[in-house]
mmCIF file of C-alpha atoms and ligand atoms in Angstrom:
data_model
loop_
_atom_site.group_PDB
_atom_site.id
_atom_site.type_symbol
_atom_site.label_atom_id
_atom_site.label_comp_id
_atom_site.label_asym_id
_atom_site.label_seq_id
_atom_site.Cartn_x
_atom_site.Cartn_y
_atom_site.Cartn_z
ATOM 1 C CA UNK A 1 11.143 -11.016 10.060
ATOM 2 C CA UNK A 2 11.509 -13.164 13.129
ATOM 3 C CA UNK A 3 8.402 -14.286 14.891
ATOM 4 C CA UNK A 4 6.523 -11.757 16.989
ATOM 5 C CA UNK A 5 3.814 -11.993 19.529
ATOM 6 C CA UNK A 6 0.449 -10.620 18.417
ATOM 7 C CA UNK A 7 -2.488 -9.978 20.658
ATOM 8 C CA UNK A 8 -5.574 -10.592 18.329
ATOM 9 C CA UNK A 9 -8.855 -9.120 19.620
ATOM 10 C CA UNK A 10 -11.675 -10.690 17.695
ATOM 11 C CA UNK A 11 -14.914 -8.568 17.689
ATOM 12 C CA UNK A 12 -18.434 -9.711 17.266
ATOM 13 C CA UNK A 13 -19.075 -9.397 13.573
ATOM 14 C CA UNK A 14 -19.785 -11.822 10.729
ATOM 15 C CA UNK A 15 -16.182 -11.232 9.428
ATOM 16 C CA UNK A 16 -14.948 -13.047 12.614
ATOM 17 C CA UNK A 17 -14.741 -16.262 10.526
ATOM 18 C CA UNK A 18 -12.036 -14.611 8.480
ATOM 19 C CA UNK A 19 -10.016 -14.027 11.622
ATOM 20 C CA UNK A 20 -9.597 -17.752 11.823
ATOM 21 C CA UNK A 21 -7.797 -17.675 8.515
ATOM 22 C CA UNK A 22 -5.793 -14.591 9.804
ATOM 23 C CA UNK A 23 -4.569 -16.674 12.784
ATOM 24 C CA UNK A 24 -3.383 -19.391 10.331
ATOM 25 C CA UNK A 25 -1.634 -16.889 8.012
ATOM 26 C CA UNK A 26 0.127 -15.132 11.003
ATOM 27 C CA UNK A 27 1.245 -18.461 12.433
ATOM 28 C CA UNK A 28 2.529 -19.594 8.946
ATOM 29 C CA UNK A 29 4.805 -16.564 9.129
ATOM 30 C CA UNK A 30 6.153 -17.746 12.411
ATOM 31 C CA UNK A 31 4.275 -15.271 14.667
ATOM 32 C CA UNK A 32 2.623 -16.243 17.943
ATOM 33 C CA UNK A 33 -1.042 -15.224 18.149
ATOM 34 C CA UNK A 34 -2.657 -14.617 21.568
ATOM 35 C CA UNK A 35 -6.382 -14.442 20.930
ATOM 36 C CA UNK A 36 -8.912 -12.427 22.895
ATOM 37 C CA UNK A 37 -12.690 -12.814 22.162
ATOM 38 C CA UNK A 38 -15.398 -10.232 23.021
ATOM 39 C CA UNK A 39 -18.640 -11.732 24.313
ATOM 40 C CA UNK A 40 -20.329 -10.934 20.983
ATOM 41 C CA UNK A 41 -17.564 -12.622 19.030
ATOM 42 C CA UNK A 42 -18.430 -16.046 20.582
ATOM 43 C CA UNK A 43 -21.669 -15.800 18.708
ATOM 44 C CA UNK A 44 -19.749 -16.021 15.516
ATOM 45 C CA UNK A 45 -16.739 -18.154 16.294
ATOM 46 C CA UNK A 46 -16.163 -20.625 19.077
ATOM 47 C CA UNK A 47 -13.381 -20.304 21.710
ATOM 48 C CA UNK A 48 -12.515 -23.856 20.915
ATOM 49 C CA UNK A 49 -11.836 -23.290 17.147
ATOM 50 C CA UNK A 50 -9.989 -20.088 17.918
ATOM 51 C CA UNK A 51 -7.846 -21.776 20.599
ATOM 52 C CA UNK A 52 -7.154 -24.796 18.305
ATOM 53 C CA UNK A 53 -5.984 -22.739 15.379
ATOM 54 C CA UNK A 54 -3.868 -20.377 17.602
ATOM 55 C CA UNK A 55 -2.520 -23.162 19.711
ATOM 56 C CA UNK A 56 -3.034 -20.870 22.750
ATOM 57 C CA UNK A 57 -5.436 -20.258 25.463
ATOM 58 C CA UNK A 58 -8.266 -17.890 24.576
ATOM 59 C CA UNK A 59 -8.884 -14.829 26.934
ATOM 60 C CA UNK A 60 -12.399 -13.797 27.260
ATOM 61 C CA UNK A 61 -13.383 -12.450 30.568
ATOM 62 C CA UNK A 62 -12.109 -9.334 32.553
ATOM 63 C CA UNK A 63 -13.030 -10.849 35.872
ATOM 64 C CA UNK A 64 -11.766 -14.330 35.388
ATOM 65 C CA UNK A 65 -9.679 -15.022 38.542
ATOM 66 C CA UNK A 66 -7.839 -17.873 36.795
ATOM 67 C CA UNK A 67 -6.722 -15.623 34.080
ATOM 68 C CA UNK A 68 -5.650 -12.870 36.416
ATOM 69 C CA UNK A 69 -3.567 -15.302 38.444
ATOM 70 C CA UNK A 70 -1.829 -16.580 35.275
ATOM 71 C CA UNK A 71 -1.419 -13.248 33.466
ATOM 72 C CA UNK A 72 -3.110 -10.010 34.586
ATOM 73 C CA UNK A 73 -5.004 -8.029 31.903
ATOM 74 C CA UNK A 74 -2.376 -5.216 32.117
ATOM 75 C CA UNK A 75 0.429 -7.642 31.522
ATOM 76 C CA UNK A 76 -1.499 -9.272 28.735
ATOM 77 C CA UNK A 77 -1.799 -5.886 26.954
ATOM 78 C CA UNK A 78 1.917 -5.262 27.287
ATOM 79 C CA UNK A 79 3.280 -8.716 26.372
ATOM 80 C CA UNK A 80 2.573 -8.386 22.656
ATOM 81 C CA UNK A 81 4.577 -6.632 19.998
ATOM 82 C CA UNK A 82 1.436 -5.493 18.273
ATOM 83 C CA UNK A 83 -2.278 -5.579 19.045
ATOM 84 C CA UNK A 84 -4.609 -6.357 16.077
ATOM 85 C CA UNK A 85 -8.363 -5.885 16.294
ATOM 86 C CA UNK A 86 -10.192 -7.952 13.603
ATOM 87 C CA UNK A 87 -12.962 -7.537 13.015
ATOM 88 C CA UNK A 88 -13.240 -4.127 14.631
ATOM 89 C CA UNK A 89 -16.980 -3.595 14.854
ATOM 90 C CA UNK A 90 -18.588 -0.150 14.936
ATOM 91 C CA UNK A 91 -19.072 -0.747 18.686
ATOM 92 C CA UNK A 92 -15.436 -1.593 19.375
ATOM 93 C CA UNK A 93 -14.303 1.472 17.355
ATOM 94 C CA UNK A 94 -16.618 3.605 19.372
ATOM 95 C CA UNK A 95 -15.301 2.227 22.619
ATOM 96 C CA UNK A 96 -11.744 2.769 21.539
ATOM 97 C CA UNK A 97 -12.386 6.364 20.379
ATOM 98 C CA UNK A 98 -14.148 7.293 23.584
ATOM 99 C CA UNK A 99 -11.916 5.406 25.989
ATOM 100 C CA UNK A 100 -14.255 2.902 27.363
ATOM 101 C CA UNK A 101 -13.010 0.065 29.418
ATOM 102 C CA UNK A 102 -15.859 -2.143 30.406
ATOM 103 C CA UNK A 103 -14.919 -5.528 29.179
ATOM 104 C CA UNK A 104 -11.529 -7.388 28.676
ATOM 105 C CA UNK A 105 -11.022 -6.332 24.995
ATOM 106 C CA UNK A 106 -11.704 -2.626 25.565
ATOM 107 C CA UNK A 107 -9.583 -2.620 28.752
ATOM 108 C CA UNK A 108 -6.677 -4.206 27.022
ATOM 109 C CA UNK A 109 -6.984 -1.628 24.274
ATOM 110 C CA UNK A 110 -6.844 1.175 26.847
ATOM 111 C CA UNK A 111 -3.949 -0.422 28.817
ATOM 112 C CA UNK A 112 -1.587 -1.302 26.053
ATOM 113 C CA UNK A 113 1.573 0.544 25.290
ATOM 114 C CA UNK A 114 1.959 -1.122 21.884
ATOM 115 C CA UNK A 115 0.752 -0.086 18.496
ATOM 116 C CA UNK A 116 -2.761 -1.041 17.588
ATOM 117 C CA UNK A 117 -3.899 -2.090 14.113
ATOM 118 C CA UNK A 118 -7.661 -2.346 13.589
ATOM 119 C CA UNK A 119 -9.541 -3.987 10.535
ATOM 120 C CA UNK A 120 -12.956 -2.309 10.670
ATOM 121 C CA UNK A 121 -15.884 -4.408 9.453
ATOM 122 C CA UNK A 122 -19.526 -3.479 9.413
ATOM 123 C CA UNK A 123 -22.578 -2.671 7.215
ATOM 124 C CA UNK A 124 -21.927 0.135 4.727
ATOM 125 C CA UNK A 125 -24.410 2.514 6.343
ATOM 126 C CA UNK A 126 -22.859 1.933 9.742
ATOM 127 C CA UNK A 127 -19.429 2.585 8.173
ATOM 128 C CA UNK A 128 -20.647 5.827 6.516
ATOM 129 C CA UNK A 129 -22.544 6.987 9.555
ATOM 130 C CA UNK A 130 -21.046 10.320 10.896
ATOM 131 C CA UNK A 131 -20.494 8.780 14.299
ATOM 132 C CA UNK A 132 -18.270 5.999 12.829
ATOM 133 C CA UNK A 133 -16.428 8.494 10.646
ATOM 134 C CA UNK A 134 -15.848 10.738 13.585
ATOM 135 C CA UNK A 135 -14.565 7.787 15.642
ATOM 136 C CA UNK A 136 -12.295 6.839 12.761
ATOM 137 C CA UNK A 137 -10.761 10.282 12.597
ATOM 138 C CA UNK A 138 -10.184 10.205 16.371
ATOM 139 C CA UNK A 139 -8.576 6.781 16.220
ATOM 140 C CA UNK A 140 -6.254 8.011 13.335
ATOM 141 C CA UNK A 141 -5.253 10.962 15.387
ATOM 142 C CA UNK A 142 -4.481 8.629 18.270
ATOM 143 C CA UNK A 143 -2.060 6.851 15.985
ATOM 144 C CA UNK A 144 -4.189 3.739 15.561
ATOM 145 C CA UNK A 145 -3.321 1.921 12.314
ATOM 146 C CA UNK A 146 -6.268 1.054 10.004
ATOM 147 C CA UNK A 147 -6.449 -1.800 7.441
ATOM 148 C CA UNK A 148 -9.400 -1.607 5.101
ATOM 149 C CA UNK A 149 -12.377 -1.746 4.972
ATOM 150 C CA UNK A 150 -12.791 -2.910 1.447
ATOM 151 C CA UNK A 151 -15.634 -2.214 -0.993
ATOM 152 C CA UNK A 152 -17.769 -5.119 -2.031
ATOM 153 C CA UNK A 153 -20.778 -7.414 -1.401
ATOM 154 C CA UNK A 154 -21.715 -7.691 2.250
ATOM 155 C CA UNK A 155 -23.133 -10.636 4.159
ATOM 156 C CA UNK A 156 -26.370 -8.511 4.737
ATOM 157 C CA UNK A 157 -26.876 -8.330 0.950
ATOM 158 C CA UNK A 158 -25.900 -4.630 0.537
ATOM 159 C CA UNK A 159 -22.862 -3.380 -1.366
ATOM 160 C CA UNK A 160 -20.242 -0.796 -0.450
ATOM 161 C CA UNK A 161 -17.434 -0.142 2.044
ATOM 162 C CA UNK A 162 -17.392 -1.982 5.197
ATOM 163 C CA UNK A 163 -16.099 -5.490 4.263
ATOM 164 C CA UNK A 164 -13.193 -6.473 6.419
ATOM 165 C CA UNK A 165 -9.825 -6.420 4.673
ATOM 166 C CA UNK A 166 -8.602 -9.821 3.591
ATOM 167 C CA UNK A 167 -6.335 -11.755 6.001
ATOM 168 C CA UNK A 168 -3.417 -11.375 3.655
ATOM 169 C CA UNK A 169 -3.948 -7.508 3.667
ATOM 170 C CA UNK A 170 -4.142 -7.430 7.485
ATOM 171 C CA UNK A 171 -0.909 -9.607 7.579
ATOM 172 C CA UNK A 172 0.849 -7.168 5.295
ATOM 173 C CA UNK A 173 -0.258 -4.192 7.436
ATOM 174 C CA UNK A 174 0.837 -5.928 10.577
ATOM 175 C CA UNK A 175 4.236 -6.810 9.310
ATOM 176 C CA UNK A 176 4.672 -3.266 8.035
ATOM 177 C CA UNK A 177 3.873 -1.991 11.562
ATOM 178 C CA UNK A 178 6.261 -4.510 13.107
ATOM 179 C CA UNK A 179 9.056 -3.825 10.633
ATOM 180 C CA UNK A 180 11.839 -1.825 12.131
ATOM 181 C CA UNK A 181 14.036 -1.726 9.044
ATOM 182 C CA UNK A 182 16.255 1.196 8.176
ATOM 183 C CA UNK A 183 13.373 3.061 6.342
ATOM 184 C CA UNK A 184 10.952 2.986 9.183
ATOM 185 C CA UNK A 185 9.401 6.337 9.471
ATOM 186 C CA UNK A 186 10.187 7.189 5.836
ATOM 187 C CA UNK A 187 7.312 7.953 3.521
ATOM 188 C CA UNK A 188 8.149 7.004 -0.120
ATOM 189 C CA UNK A 189 5.982 7.632 -3.136
ATOM 190 C CA UNK A 190 6.286 5.404 -6.133
ATOM 191 C CA UNK A 191 4.689 5.899 -9.490
ATOM 192 C CA UNK A 192 4.370 2.747 -11.631
ATOM 193 C CA UNK A 193 2.798 1.240 -14.723
ATOM 194 C CA UNK A 194 1.722 2.932 -17.874
ATOM 195 C CA UNK A 195 -0.970 5.607 -18.232
ATOM 196 C CA UNK A 196 -3.856 5.278 -20.564
ATOM 197 C CA UNK A 197 -4.921 8.335 -22.595
ATOM 198 C CA UNK A 198 -8.336 7.962 -24.020
ATOM 199 C CA UNK A 199 -9.038 8.418 -27.755
ATOM 200 C CA UNK A 200 -12.796 7.631 -27.162
ATOM 201 C CA UNK A 201 -14.461 5.466 -24.531
ATOM 202 C CA UNK A 202 -13.112 2.268 -25.982
ATOM 203 C CA UNK A 203 -9.709 3.209 -27.300
ATOM 204 C CA UNK A 204 -6.544 4.664 -25.758
ATOM 205 C CA UNK A 205 -2.807 5.314 -26.339
ATOM 206 C CA UNK A 206 -0.257 4.156 -23.919
ATOM 207 C CA UNK A 207 3.400 3.364 -23.376
ATOM 208 C CA UNK A 208 4.432 -0.322 -22.866
ATOM 209 C CA UNK A 209 4.913 -0.994 -19.209
ATOM 210 C CA UNK A 210 4.107 -4.111 -17.061
ATOM 211 C CA UNK A 211 4.697 -2.265 -13.820
ATOM 212 C CA UNK A 212 6.915 -5.076 -12.702
ATOM 213 C CA UNK A 213 9.919 -2.831 -11.690
ATOM 214 C CA UNK A 214 7.801 -0.213 -9.905
ATOM 215 C CA UNK A 215 6.042 -3.029 -7.980
ATOM 216 C CA UNK A 216 9.313 -4.699 -7.045
ATOM 217 C CA UNK A 217 10.582 -1.343 -5.783
ATOM 218 C CA UNK A 218 7.527 -0.875 -3.624
ATOM 219 C CA UNK A 219 8.006 -4.298 -2.106
ATOM 220 C CA UNK A 220 11.618 -3.805 -1.408
ATOM 221 C CA UNK A 221 10.873 -0.427 0.382
ATOM 222 C CA UNK A 222 8.253 -2.129 2.429
ATOM 223 C CA UNK A 223 10.716 -4.813 3.449
ATOM 224 C CA UNK A 224 13.013 -2.086 4.624
ATOM 225 C CA UNK A 225 10.255 -0.609 6.774
ATOM 226 C CA UNK A 226 9.065 2.324 4.585
ATOM 227 C CA UNK A 227 5.577 3.470 4.315
ATOM 228 C CA UNK A 228 4.742 3.475 0.633
ATOM 229 C CA UNK A 229 2.215 5.345 -1.367
ATOM 230 C CA UNK A 230 1.871 3.503 -4.696
ATOM 231 C CA UNK A 231 0.349 5.496 -7.523
ATOM 232 C CA UNK A 232 -0.137 3.198 -10.530
ATOM 233 C CA UNK A 233 -1.656 3.313 -13.950
ATOM 234 C CA UNK A 234 -3.307 0.139 -15.308
ATOM 235 C CA UNK A 235 -0.390 -2.278 -14.978
ATOM 236 C CA UNK A 236 -0.140 -6.081 -15.850
ATOM 237 C CA UNK A 237 1.158 -7.145 -12.381
ATOM 238 C CA UNK A 238 -1.085 -6.740 -9.378
ATOM 239 C CA UNK A 239 -0.034 -4.033 -6.963
ATOM 240 C CA UNK A 240 1.803 -4.963 -3.765
ATOM 241 C CA UNK A 241 0.084 -5.639 -0.544
ATOM 242 C CA UNK A 242 0.587 -3.169 2.317
ATOM 243 C CA UNK A 243 0.912 -0.015 0.318
ATOM 244 C CA UNK A 244 -1.340 3.106 0.282
ATOM 245 C CA UNK A 245 -2.761 2.327 -3.229
ATOM 246 C CA UNK A 246 -3.940 5.032 -5.644
ATOM 247 C CA UNK A 247 -5.130 3.699 -9.013
ATOM 248 C CA UNK A 248 -5.085 6.174 -11.907
ATOM 249 C CA UNK A 249 -5.639 6.136 -15.672
ATOM 250 C CA UNK A 250 -4.095 9.181 -17.256
ATOM 251 C CA UNK A 251 -1.088 11.345 -16.855
ATOM 252 C CA UNK A 252 -3.227 14.220 -15.536
ATOM 253 C CA UNK A 253 -4.740 11.917 -12.848
ATOM 254 C CA UNK A 254 -1.241 10.743 -11.924
ATOM 255 C CA UNK A 255 -0.079 14.276 -11.488
ATOM 256 C CA UNK A 256 -3.056 15.017 -9.401
ATOM 257 C CA UNK A 257 -2.593 11.985 -7.183
ATOM 258 C CA UNK A 258 1.127 12.893 -6.620
ATOM 259 C CA UNK A 259 0.383 16.451 -5.764
ATOM 260 C CA UNK A 260 -2.247 15.376 -3.332
ATOM 261 C CA UNK A 261 0.162 13.077 -1.317
ATOM 262 C CA UNK A 262 1.584 15.186 1.412
ATOM 263 C CA UNK A 263 4.745 14.604 3.503
ATOM 264 C CA UNK A 264 6.751 12.576 1.073
ATOM 265 C CA UNK A 265 10.432 11.977 2.011
ATOM 266 C CA UNK A 266 11.473 10.129 -1.188
ATOM 267 C CA UNK A 267 9.749 10.189 -4.653
ATOM 268 C CA UNK A 268 10.500 7.330 -7.121
ATOM 269 C CA UNK A 269 9.015 7.918 -10.567
ATOM 270 C CA UNK A 270 8.988 4.593 -12.373
ATOM 271 C CA UNK A 271 5.819 5.064 -14.356
ATOM 272 C CA UNK A 272 5.947 4.999 -18.109
ATOM 273 C CA UNK A 273 3.813 8.110 -18.527
ATOM 274 C CA UNK A 274 2.330 8.770 -21.997
ATOM 275 C CA UNK A 275 3.977 11.955 -23.232
ATOM 276 C CA UNK A 276 0.982 12.955 -25.210
ATOM 277 C CA UNK A 277 -2.819 12.695 -24.932
ATOM 278 C CA UNK A 278 -5.469 13.199 -27.547
ATOM 279 C CA UNK A 279 -6.374 16.894 -27.418
ATOM 280 C CA UNK A 280 -10.087 16.347 -27.464
ATOM 281 C CA UNK A 281 -10.981 12.744 -26.730
ATOM 282 C CA UNK A 282 -14.425 11.797 -28.154
ATOM 283 C CA UNK A 283 -17.252 11.145 -25.621
ATOM 284 C CA UNK A 284 -18.670 8.651 -28.094
ATOM 285 C CA UNK A 285 -17.121 5.764 -29.789
ATOM 286 C CA UNK A 286 -15.590 7.006 -33.156
ATOM 287 C CA UNK A 287 -17.373 5.034 -35.893
ATOM 288 C CA UNK A 288 -16.017 3.863 -39.305
ATOM 289 C CA UNK A 289 -18.591 5.972 -41.164
ATOM 290 C CA UNK A 290 -16.951 5.940 -44.550
ATOM 291 C CA UNK A 291 -15.876 9.539 -44.260
ATOM 292 C CA UNK A 292 -12.207 8.748 -44.157
ATOM 293 C CA UNK A 293 -9.589 7.984 -41.431
ATOM 294 C CA UNK A 294 -9.896 9.842 -38.200
ATOM 295 C CA UNK A 295 -7.230 12.429 -37.583
ATOM 296 C CA UNK A 296 -5.917 12.593 -33.989
ATOM 297 C CA UNK A 297 -4.482 15.827 -32.669
ATOM 298 C CA UNK A 298 -2.233 15.479 -29.701
ATOM 299 C CA UNK A 299 -1.579 17.674 -26.688
ATOM 300 C CA UNK A 300 1.491 17.389 -24.381
ATOM 301 C CA UNK A 301 0.918 15.754 -21.096
ATOM 302 C CA UNK A 302 2.307 17.244 -17.927
ATOM 303 C CA UNK A 303 5.660 15.895 -16.799
ATOM 304 C CA UNK A 304 4.961 14.532 -13.398
ATOM 305 C CA UNK A 305 8.630 14.141 -12.386
ATOM 306 C CA UNK A 306 9.692 17.520 -13.559
ATOM 307 C CA UNK A 307 6.684 19.214 -12.064
ATOM 308 C CA UNK A 308 7.447 17.753 -8.700
ATOM 309 C CA UNK A 309 11.123 18.486 -8.885
ATOM 310 C CA UNK A 310 10.291 22.193 -9.460
ATOM 311 C CA UNK A 311 7.707 22.400 -6.767
ATOM 312 C CA UNK A 312 8.098 23.659 -3.308
ATOM 313 C CA UNK A 313 6.864 20.208 -1.938
ATOM 314 C CA UNK A 314 9.837 18.519 -3.510
ATOM 315 C CA UNK A 315 10.863 15.444 -1.557
ATOM 316 C CA UNK A 316 14.357 15.486 -0.257
ATOM 317 C CA UNK A 317 15.410 12.575 -2.584
ATOM 318 C CA UNK A 318 13.840 12.306 -6.035
ATOM 319 C CA UNK A 319 14.670 9.351 -8.352
ATOM 320 C CA UNK A 320 13.607 9.253 -11.966
ATOM 321 C CA UNK A 321 13.837 6.547 -14.576
ATOM 322 C CA UNK A 322 15.060 6.832 -18.128
ATOM 323 C CA UNK A 323 13.871 4.311 -20.669
ATOM 324 C CA UNK A 324 16.127 4.763 -23.635
ATOM 325 C CA UNK A 325 16.782 2.854 -26.872
ATOM 326 C CA UNK A 326 20.110 4.592 -27.790
ATOM 327 C CA UNK A 327 22.974 6.621 -26.271
ATOM 328 C CA UNK A 328 21.594 5.450 -22.879
ATOM 329 C CA UNK A 329 24.099 7.097 -20.546
ATOM 330 C CA UNK A 330 24.324 10.383 -22.531
ATOM 331 C CA UNK A 331 20.580 10.778 -22.825
ATOM 332 C CA UNK A 332 19.785 9.723 -19.238
ATOM 333 C CA UNK A 333 22.422 12.221 -17.857
ATOM 334 C CA UNK A 334 20.921 14.940 -19.845
ATOM 335 C CA UNK A 335 17.490 13.880 -18.656
ATOM 336 C CA UNK A 336 18.519 14.060 -15.039
ATOM 337 C CA UNK A 337 19.580 17.661 -15.374
ATOM 338 C CA UNK A 338 16.568 18.596 -17.468
ATOM 339 C CA UNK A 339 14.054 17.123 -15.029
ATOM 340 C CA UNK A 340 15.939 18.200 -11.945
ATOM 341 C CA UNK A 341 15.952 14.822 -10.069
ATOM 342 C CA UNK A 342 18.795 13.620 -7.797
ATOM 343 C CA UNK A 343 19.258 10.175 -9.244
ATOM 344 C CA UNK A 344 18.143 8.536 -12.490
ATOM 345 C CA UNK A 345 17.880 4.763 -13.117
ATOM 346 C CA UNK A 346 18.689 4.364 -16.773
ATOM 347 C CA UNK A 347 17.945 1.378 -18.822
ATOM 348 C CA UNK A 348 18.039 0.181 -22.434
ATOM 349 C CA UNK A 349 14.601 -0.836 -23.332
ATOM 350 C CA UNK A 350 15.425 -1.824 -27.011
ATOM 351 C CA UNK A 351 13.327 -4.950 -27.779
ATOM 352 C CA UNK A 352 16.510 -7.024 -28.130
ATOM 353 C CA UNK A 353 17.343 -6.592 -24.456
ATOM 354 C CA UNK A 354 14.158 -8.325 -23.404
ATOM 355 C CA UNK A 355 13.856 -5.952 -20.466
ATOM 356 C CA UNK A 356 10.404 -4.635 -21.269
ATOM 357 C CA UNK A 357 7.944 -7.138 -19.959
ATOM 358 C CA UNK A 358 10.850 -9.484 -18.786
ATOM 359 C CA UNK A 359 11.884 -10.413 -15.181
ATOM 360 C CA UNK A 360 15.381 -8.901 -15.444
ATOM 361 C CA UNK A 361 16.774 -5.346 -15.735
ATOM 362 C CA UNK A 362 20.065 -4.007 -16.626
ATOM 363 C CA UNK A 363 20.482 -0.474 -15.260
ATOM 364 C CA UNK A 364 22.921 2.376 -14.656
ATOM 365 C CA UNK A 365 22.402 4.532 -11.681
ATOM 366 C CA UNK A 366 23.240 8.179 -12.593
ATOM 367 C CA UNK A 367 23.763 10.736 -9.792
ATOM 368 C CA UNK A 368 25.973 13.853 -9.429
ATOM 369 C CA UNK A 369 28.576 11.367 -8.462
ATOM 370 C CA UNK A 370 28.619 9.942 -12.068
ATOM 371 C CA UNK A 371 27.310 6.721 -13.572
ATOM 372 C CA UNK A 372 27.213 3.473 -11.706
ATOM 373 C CA UNK A 373 26.745 0.422 -13.914
ATOM 374 C CA UNK A 374 24.942 -2.379 -12.169
ATOM 375 C CA UNK A 375 25.203 -5.999 -13.527
ATOM 376 C CA UNK A 376 22.126 -7.424 -15.197
ATOM 377 C CA UNK A 377 19.925 -8.947 -12.364
ATOM 378 C CA UNK A 378 16.360 -9.849 -11.491
ATOM 379 C CA UNK A 379 13.910 -6.736 -11.209
ATOM 380 C CA UNK A 380 13.510 -7.702 -7.494
ATOM 381 C CA UNK A 381 17.287 -7.476 -6.903
ATOM 382 C CA UNK A 382 17.493 -4.154 -8.673
ATOM 383 C CA UNK A 383 14.689 -2.962 -6.375
ATOM 384 C CA UNK A 384 16.458 -4.312 -3.180
ATOM 385 C CA UNK A 385 19.772 -2.612 -4.168
ATOM 386 C CA UNK A 386 17.879 0.624 -4.901
ATOM 387 C CA UNK A 387 16.071 0.490 -1.537
ATOM 388 C CA UNK A 388 19.358 -0.182 0.299
ATOM 389 C CA UNK A 389 21.001 2.719 -1.447
ATOM 390 C CA UNK A 390 18.104 4.995 -0.497
ATOM 391 C CA UNK A 391 18.348 3.818 3.142
ATOM 392 C CA UNK A 392 22.123 4.519 3.044
ATOM 393 C CA UNK A 393 21.742 7.980 1.517
ATOM 394 C CA UNK A 394 19.065 8.957 4.065
ATOM 395 C CA UNK A 395 20.843 7.577 7.078
ATOM 396 C CA UNK A 396 24.330 8.294 6.109
HETATM 397 N N1 LIG B 1 7.918 11.049 -16.554
HETATM 398 C C1 LIG B 1 6.854 11.772 -15.924
HETATM 399 N N2 LIG B 1 5.890 12.410 -16.574
HETATM 400 C C2 LIG B 1 5.878 12.412 -18.044
HETATM 401 C C3 LIG B 1 6.922 11.770 -18.692
HETATM 402 C C4 LIG B 1 7.894 11.007 -17.914
HETATM 403 O O1 LIG B 1 6.930 11.827 -14.710
HETATM 404 N N3 LIG B 1 4.922 12.960 -18.680
HETATM 405 C C5 LIG B 1 8.959 10.532 -15.795
HETATM 406 C C6 LIG B 1 9.069 9.081 -15.854
HETATM 407 O O2 LIG B 1 8.222 8.414 -14.830
HETATM 408 C C7 LIG B 1 10.581 8.745 -15.732
HETATM 409 C C8 LIG B 1 11.147 10.068 -16.318
HETATM 410 O O3 LIG B 1 10.146 11.002 -16.314
HETATM 411 O O4 LIG B 1 10.969 8.764 -14.268
HETATM 412 C C9 LIG B 1 11.724 9.812 -17.764
HETATM 413 O O5 LIG B 1 10.716 9.202 -18.495
HETATM 414 P P1 LIG B 1 11.097 8.795 -19.973
HETATM 415 O O6 LIG B 1 9.795 8.190 -20.659
HETATM 416 O O7 LIG B 1 12.396 8.012 -20.097
HETATM 417 O O8 LIG B 1 11.432 10.131 -20.550
HETATM 418 P P2 LIG B 1 10.619 11.313 -21.248
HETATM 419 O O9 LIG B 1 10.292 12.451 -20.348
HETATM 420 O O10 LIG B 1 9.426 10.674 -21.908
HETATM 421 O O11 LIG B 1 11.544 11.771 -22.347
HETATM 422 P P3 LIG B 1 11.839 11.244 -23.849
HETATM 423 O O12 LIG B 1 10.470 10.899 -24.444
HETATM 424 O O13 LIG B 1 12.494 12.391 -24.511
HETATM 425 O O14 LIG B 1 12.815 10.066 -23.799
#
């Protein structure tokens, strides 16, 4: 992405110090950051440090005649490609939701014709307060983008939701908002990783899956401008930044999460879902009590992919995966028909291929046009090629 101009409104909260790092991160990516400080923000960070890091003049006052002569506040609000508010305090959110314009920051936010991304930051009680939650809903309806807040320890000593998102998360959300790739406006759901089916509180059964291919696919889709909902079981690789993340454990939870994701244009089912679960998992740890080996009775898990393909909310493009160890093309072709998906990405996961847990993949894409054999390549390259093919199919 080529460098963009970002208007960064820094509100008066303890997380304002993290906005200094955000400025650095944004500039590292080649973006220009024009900073605006609220009066309260200057209690937490100094205009000098903000200006030095941004390499720009800091705007603070609505009635500064010098500023108005150089660049009026209306012009300032329009000159950016994106407006970021970090930290967005409860007070700033309330002002935005109610249309107040009584200082430079709130006036810019009213006057801008650009997208606005806010990173809320406040005490957990303030975040959970009905007034803040009402304001949040209003802001969402107004099309304001939200990054965070996260759950964790707070500067005030309490624990809960209200911590400002990390600079890298805000950066990812900003770049997603700025991205005008071919999948902009497309909502893609990706399932990834294994599922864990409990035997008892300490034991489980699972398929082998690192989550690497699903994660790479989500990243490639983000790079093409898509909005991505990433539903993942307990994978080895960390989930990508910038997705709507839903973490699940079991196949039943994965199905539930998929069914609760509305307005999906494309569904990609890369998860290695366990086909069976233990029919009645024990609430207590099963002990070696000398009465012989435990006998586990299995029940069949729901097939997430097949269920979605048969549902009335079926996305217009559904892509499944087929992990096979023999007769790959034949089995995957039959699987595509059986499950009712449009494309299937088939791969040979026999241990000798080194694909499972490795960085490369060797796939065949099966559609109603037949089987397309892709050369062996990096999982990230498979992901990019798949994302490009999806963009071509939707836009073609
Ligand atoms: N899948 C799913 N839910 C399941 C099982 C599989 O959504 N309970 C999806 C996978 O995410 C993948 C596709 O179905 O996209 C095929 O998965 P795979 O494990 O290859 O096939 P299975 O359905 O398990 O069939 P088999 O065990 O006969 O190979």
